[in-house]
C-alpha atoms as an extended CHARMM CRD file, in Angstrom:
* protein
*
        93  EXT
         1         1  MET       CA             -1.5560000000       13.0990000000        8.6680000000  PROA      1               0.0000000000
         2         2  GLU       CA             -1.4690000000        9.8200000000       10.5660000000  PROA      2               0.0000000000
         3         3  GLU       CA              2.1330000000        8.8680000000       11.1610000000  PROA      3               0.0000000000
         4         4  ASN       CA              3.9990000000        6.6050000000       13.5410000000  PROA      4               0.0000000000
         5         5  VAL       CA              7.6100000000        7.7480000000       13.7540000000  PROA      5               0.0000000000
         6         6  LEU       CA             10.4950000000        5.4940000000       14.7360000000  PROA      6               0.0000000000
         7         7  ASN       CA             13.7100000000        7.1050000000       15.9380000000  PROA      7               0.0000000000
         8         8  GLN       CA             15.5460000000        3.9100000000       16.8140000000  PROA      8               0.0000000000
         9         9  GLU       CA             17.9080000000        1.5720000000       15.0070000000  PROA      9               0.0000000000
        10        10  GLU       CA             15.1230000000       -1.0300000000       14.6910000000  PROA      10              0.0000000000
        11        11  GLU       CA             13.1900000000       -1.3460000000       11.4210000000  PROA      11              0.0000000000
        12        12  LEU       CA              9.5650000000       -0.2320000000       11.5890000000  PROA      12              0.0000000000
        13        13  GLU       CA              7.0220000000       -2.8460000000       10.5000000000  PROA      13              0.0000000000
        14        14  LEU       CA              3.3360000000       -2.8170000000        9.6320000000  PROA      14              0.0000000000
        15        15  ASP       CA              1.0590000000       -4.4290000000       12.2000000000  PROA      15              0.0000000000
        16        16  ASN       CA             -1.1420000000       -7.4510000000       11.3960000000  PROA      16              0.0000000000
        17        17  GLU       CA             -4.1650000000       -5.3210000000       10.4860000000  PROA      17              0.0000000000
        18        18  GLN       CA             -2.1100000000       -3.1410000000        8.1320000000  PROA      18              0.0000000000
        19        19  GLU       CA             -0.5580000000       -6.2210000000        6.5120000000  PROA      19              0.0000000000
        20        20  ALA       CA             -4.0500000000       -7.7210000000        6.0860000000  PROA      20              0.0000000000
        21        21  ARG       CA             -5.1710000000       -4.5160000000        4.3480000000  PROA      21              0.0000000000
        22        22  ASN       CA             -2.2620000000       -4.7130000000        1.9120000000  PROA      22              0.0000000000
        23        23  ASP       CA             -2.8790000000       -8.4370000000        1.3320000000  PROA      23              0.0000000000
        24        24  GLU       CA             -6.4720000000       -7.5380000000        0.4160000000  PROA      24              0.0000000000
        25        25  ILE       CA             -5.2450000000       -4.9040000000       -2.0460000000  PROA      25              0.0000000000
        26        26  TYR       CA             -2.6720000000       -7.1970000000       -3.6600000000  PROA      26              0.0000000000
        27        27  GLY       CA             -5.1550000000      -10.0780000000       -3.9120000000  PROA      27              0.0000000000
        28        28  THR       CA             -7.7240000000       -7.8560000000       -5.5810000000  PROA      28              0.0000000000
        29        29  VAL       CA             -5.1400000000       -6.4470000000       -8.0050000000  PROA      29              0.0000000000
        30        30  PHE       CA             -4.1140000000      -10.0190000000       -8.8790000000  PROA      30              0.0000000000
        31        31  GLU       CA             -7.7450000000      -10.9160000000       -9.6410000000  PROA      31              0.0000000000
        32        32  LEU       CA             -7.9610000000       -7.8400000000      -11.8880000000  PROA      32              0.0000000000
        33        33  CYS       CA             -4.7910000000       -8.9490000000      -13.6970000000  PROA      33              0.0000000000
        34        34  LYS       CA             -6.2280000000      -12.4190000000      -14.3470000000  PROA      34              0.0000000000
        35        35  VAL       CA             -9.3870000000      -10.8650000000      -15.8040000000  PROA      35              0.0000000000
        36        36  MET       CA             -7.5040000000       -8.3670000000      -17.9400000000  PROA      36              0.0000000000
        37        37  ALA       CA             -5.0800000000      -11.0100000000      -19.2370000000  PROA      37              0.0000000000
        38        38  GLU       CA             -7.9700000000      -13.4570000000      -19.7540000000  PROA      38              0.0000000000
        39        39  ASN       CA             -5.7870000000      -15.9680000000      -17.9490000000  PROA      39              0.0000000000
        40        40  PRO       CA             -7.1870000000      -17.6020000000      -14.7930000000  PROA      40              0.0000000000
        41        41  GLU       CA             -3.8730000000      -19.5000000000      -14.4910000000  PROA      41              0.0000000000
        42        42  LEU       CA             -1.7360000000      -16.3380000000      -14.3530000000  PROA      42              0.0000000000
        43        43  GLU       CA              1.1790000000      -16.7640000000      -11.9390000000  PROA      43              0.0000000000
        44        44  TRP       CA              1.4280000000      -14.5500000000       -8.8490000000  PROA      44              0.0000000000
        45        45  ASP       CA              4.2360000000      -12.0290000000       -9.3730000000  PROA      45              0.0000000000
        46        46  MET       CA              4.6920000000       -9.1090000000       -6.9870000000  PROA      46              0.0000000000
        47        47  GLY       CA              6.8290000000       -7.4670000000       -9.6780000000  PROA      47              0.0000000000
        48        48  PHE       CA              3.7290000000       -6.4030000000      -11.5620000000  PROA      48              0.0000000000
        49        49  ILE       CA              1.1220000000       -6.7440000000       -8.7870000000  PROA      49              0.0000000000
        50        50  GLY       CA              2.9120000000       -4.2040000000       -6.5730000000  PROA      50              0.0000000000
        51        51  GLU       CA              3.5190000000       -1.8530000000       -9.4620000000  PROA      51              0.0000000000
        52        52  ILE       CA             -0.1540000000       -1.9290000000      -10.4990000000  PROA      52              0.0000000000
        53        53  ALA       CA             -1.3180000000       -1.4160000000       -6.8860000000  PROA      53              0.0000000000
        54        54  ASP       CA              1.0150000000        1.5820000000       -6.4930000000  PROA      54              0.0000000000
        55        55  CYS       CA             -0.1100000000        2.9950000000       -9.8310000000  PROA      55              0.0000000000
        56        56  ALA       CA             -3.8040000000        2.6070000000       -8.9680000000  PROA      56              0.0000000000
        57        57  ALA       CA             -3.2780000000        4.3020000000       -5.5870000000  PROA      57              0.0000000000
        58        58  SER       CA             -1.4300000000        7.1910000000       -7.2690000000  PROA      58              0.0000000000
        59        59  ILE       CA             -4.1340000000        7.6520000000       -9.9050000000  PROA      59              0.0000000000
        60        60  LEU       CA             -6.9060000000        7.6350000000       -7.2980000000  PROA      60              0.0000000000
        61        61  ALA       CA             -4.9910000000       10.1250000000       -5.1310000000  PROA      61              0.0000000000
        62        62  ARG       CA             -4.4010000000       12.3850000000       -8.1300000000  PROA      62              0.0000000000
        63        63  HSD       CA             -8.1870000000       12.4580000000       -8.5690000000  PROA      63              0.0000000000
        64        64  GLY       CA             -8.6680000000       13.4800000000       -4.9360000000  PROA      64              0.0000000000
        65        65  ILE       CA             -9.6960000000       10.0480000000       -3.6950000000  PROA      65              0.0000000000
        66        66  ARG       CA             -8.2650000000        9.0010000000       -0.3470000000  PROA      66              0.0000000000
        67        67  VAL       CA             -6.7410000000        5.5060000000       -0.4360000000  PROA      67              0.0000000000
        68        68  ARG       CA             -5.8280000000        3.4190000000        2.6070000000  PROA      68              0.0000000000
        69        69  PHE       CA             -2.6180000000        1.6510000000        1.5500000000  PROA      69              0.0000000000
        70        70  PRO       CA             -0.3040000000        1.4000000000        4.6000000000  PROA      70              0.0000000000
        71        71  ALA       CA              3.4160000000        1.6880000000        3.9260000000  PROA      71              0.0000000000
        72        72  VAL       CA              6.6540000000        2.1170000000        5.8380000000  PROA      72              0.0000000000
        73        73  VAL       CA              8.3750000000        5.2610000000        4.5640000000  PROA      73              0.0000000000
        74        74  THR       CA             12.1080000000        5.7320000000        5.1150000000  PROA      74              0.0000000000
        75        75  ASN       CA             13.4590000000        9.2910000000        5.0880000000  PROA      75              0.0000000000
        76        76  GLU       CA             16.8980000000       10.2170000000        3.7550000000  PROA      76              0.0000000000
        77        77  ASP       CA             18.1970000000       10.4050000000        7.3360000000  PROA      77              0.0000000000
        78        78  GLY       CA             17.1010000000        6.7930000000        7.9350000000  PROA      78              0.0000000000
        79        79  SER       CA             14.1670000000        7.6650000000       10.1930000000  PROA      79              0.0000000000
        80        80  GLN       CA             10.9540000000        5.8250000000        9.3920000000  PROA      80              0.0000000000
        81        81  TYR       CA              7.2300000000        6.3310000000        9.7630000000  PROA      81              0.0000000000
        82        82  ILE       CA              4.0560000000        4.5350000000        8.7300000000  PROA      82              0.0000000000
        83        83  GLU       CA              1.8530000000        6.3180000000        6.2410000000  PROA      83              0.0000000000
        84        84  GLU       CA             -1.6990000000        4.9230000000        6.3460000000  PROA      84              0.0000000000
        85        85  TYR       CA             -3.3070000000        6.9440000000        3.5650000000  PROA      85              0.0000000000
        86        86  ILE       CA             -2.4520000000        8.3220000000        0.1530000000  PROA      86              0.0000000000
        87        87  GLY       CA             -4.2400000000       11.3710000000       -1.2350000000  PROA      87              0.0000000000
        88        88  GLY       CA             -7.6380000000       12.8290000000       -0.5000000000  PROA      88              0.0000000000
        89        89  ASP       CA             -8.5660000000       14.8930000000        2.4980000000  PROA      89              0.0000000000
        90        90  GLU       CA             -6.3550000000       13.9270000000        5.4250000000  PROA      90              0.0000000000
        91        91  THR       CA             -8.9780000000       15.1410000000        7.9150000000  PROA      91              0.0000000000
        92        92  GLU       CA            -11.4740000000       12.4450000000        6.8200000000  PROA      92              0.0000000000
        93        93  GLU       CA            -11.6990000000        9.1950000000        8.7570000000  PROA      93              0.0000000000
Protein backbone atom coordinates (compact mmCIF):
# COMPACT_ATOMS: atom_id res chain seq x y z
CA UNK A 1 0.00 0.00 0.00
CA UNK A 2 1.34 3.44 -0.88
CA UNK A 3 1.46 5.52 2.27
CA UNK A 4 3.29 8.62 3.41
CA UNK A 5 3.37 8.68 7.20
CA UNK A 6 3.73 11.83 9.27
CA UNK A 7 4.90 11.51 12.86
CA UNK A 8 5.09 15.21 13.64
CA UNK A 9 2.74 17.79 15.10
CA UNK A 10 2.25 19.33 11.63
CA UNK A 11 -0.85 18.46 9.60
CA UNK A 12 -0.20 16.36 6.51
CA UNK A 13 -1.47 17.85 3.24
CA UNK A 14 -2.01 16.56 -0.28
CA UNK A 15 0.46 17.84 -2.86
CA UNK A 16 -0.63 19.86 -5.92
CA UNK A 17 -0.93 16.79 -8.15
CA UNK A 18 -3.07 14.95 -5.60
CA UNK A 19 -5.29 18.02 -5.13
CA UNK A 20 -5.65 18.30 -8.93
CA UNK A 21 -6.75 14.65 -9.05
CA UNK A 22 -9.42 15.27 -6.43
CA UNK A 23 -10.54 18.47 -8.19
CA UNK A 24 -10.99 16.38 -11.35
CA UNK A 25 -13.09 13.85 -9.45
CA UNK A 26 -15.27 16.48 -7.77
CA UNK A 27 -15.76 18.39 -11.03
CA UNK A 28 -16.83 15.24 -12.83
CA UNK A 29 -19.21 14.27 -10.02
CA UNK A 30 -20.73 17.77 -10.18
CA UNK A 31 -21.31 17.38 -13.93
CA UNK A 32 -23.01 14.03 -13.25
CA UNK A 33 -25.24 15.70 -10.64
CA UNK A 34 -26.31 18.41 -13.11
CA UNK A 35 -27.22 15.74 -15.67
CA UNK A 36 -29.09 13.59 -13.17
CA UNK A 37 -30.99 16.56 -11.73
CA UNK A 38 -31.64 17.89 -15.26
CA UNK A 39 -30.45 21.22 -13.91
CA UNK A 40 -27.49 22.89 -15.65
CA UNK A 41 -27.78 25.72 -13.08
CA UNK A 42 -27.32 23.43 -10.06
CA UNK A 43 -25.26 25.13 -7.35
CA UNK A 44 -21.89 23.69 -6.33
CA UNK A 45 -22.24 22.08 -2.89
CA UNK A 46 -19.47 19.90 -1.47
CA UNK A 47 -22.04 18.53 0.98
CA UNK A 48 -23.46 16.26 -1.69
CA UNK A 49 -20.56 16.29 -4.18
CA UNK A 50 -18.13 14.84 -1.62
CA UNK A 51 -20.65 12.31 -0.41
CA UNK A 52 -21.37 11.09 -3.95
CA UNK A 53 -17.63 10.90 -4.78
CA UNK A 54 -16.97 8.87 -1.62
CA UNK A 55 -19.93 6.61 -2.36
CA UNK A 56 -18.83 6.01 -5.96
CA UNK A 57 -15.28 5.19 -4.82
CA UNK A 58 -16.63 2.74 -2.22
CA UNK A 59 -18.92 1.02 -4.73
CA UNK A 60 -16.12 0.67 -7.29
CA UNK A 61 -13.75 -0.70 -4.62
CA UNK A 62 -16.39 -3.18 -3.46
CA UNK A 63 -16.49 -4.46 -7.04
CA UNK A 64 -12.71 -4.92 -7.07
CA UNK A 65 -11.95 -1.79 -9.07
CA UNK A 66 -8.95 0.21 -7.93
CA UNK A 67 -9.72 3.93 -7.58
CA UNK A 68 -7.14 6.70 -7.26
CA UNK A 69 -8.74 9.14 -4.80
CA UNK A 70 -5.97 10.61 -2.58
CA UNK A 71 -6.91 11.34 1.02
CA UNK A 72 -5.23 12.26 4.29
CA UNK A 73 -6.13 9.60 6.86
CA UNK A 74 -5.83 10.38 10.57
CA UNK A 75 -5.40 7.45 12.96
CA UNK A 76 -6.86 7.38 16.47
CA UNK A 77 -3.42 8.24 17.88
CA UNK A 78 -3.31 11.40 15.73
CA UNK A 79 -0.70 10.10 13.29
CA UNK A 80 -1.51 10.71 9.64
CA UNK A 81 -0.75 9.18 6.27
CA UNK A 82 -1.78 9.72 2.67
CA UNK A 83 -3.76 6.95 1.05
CA UNK A 84 -3.57 7.20 -2.75
CA UNK A 85 -5.85 4.33 -3.74
CA UNK A 86 -9.06 2.69 -2.61
CA UNK A 87 -9.79 -0.95 -3.40
CA UNK A 88 -8.54 -3.21 -6.15
CA UNK A 89 -5.19 -4.89 -6.29
CA UNK A 90 -2.65 -2.80 -4.40
CA UNK A 91 0.22 -4.28 -6.44
CA UNK A 92 -1.08 -2.70 -9.68
CA UNK A 93 0.33 0.62 -10.85
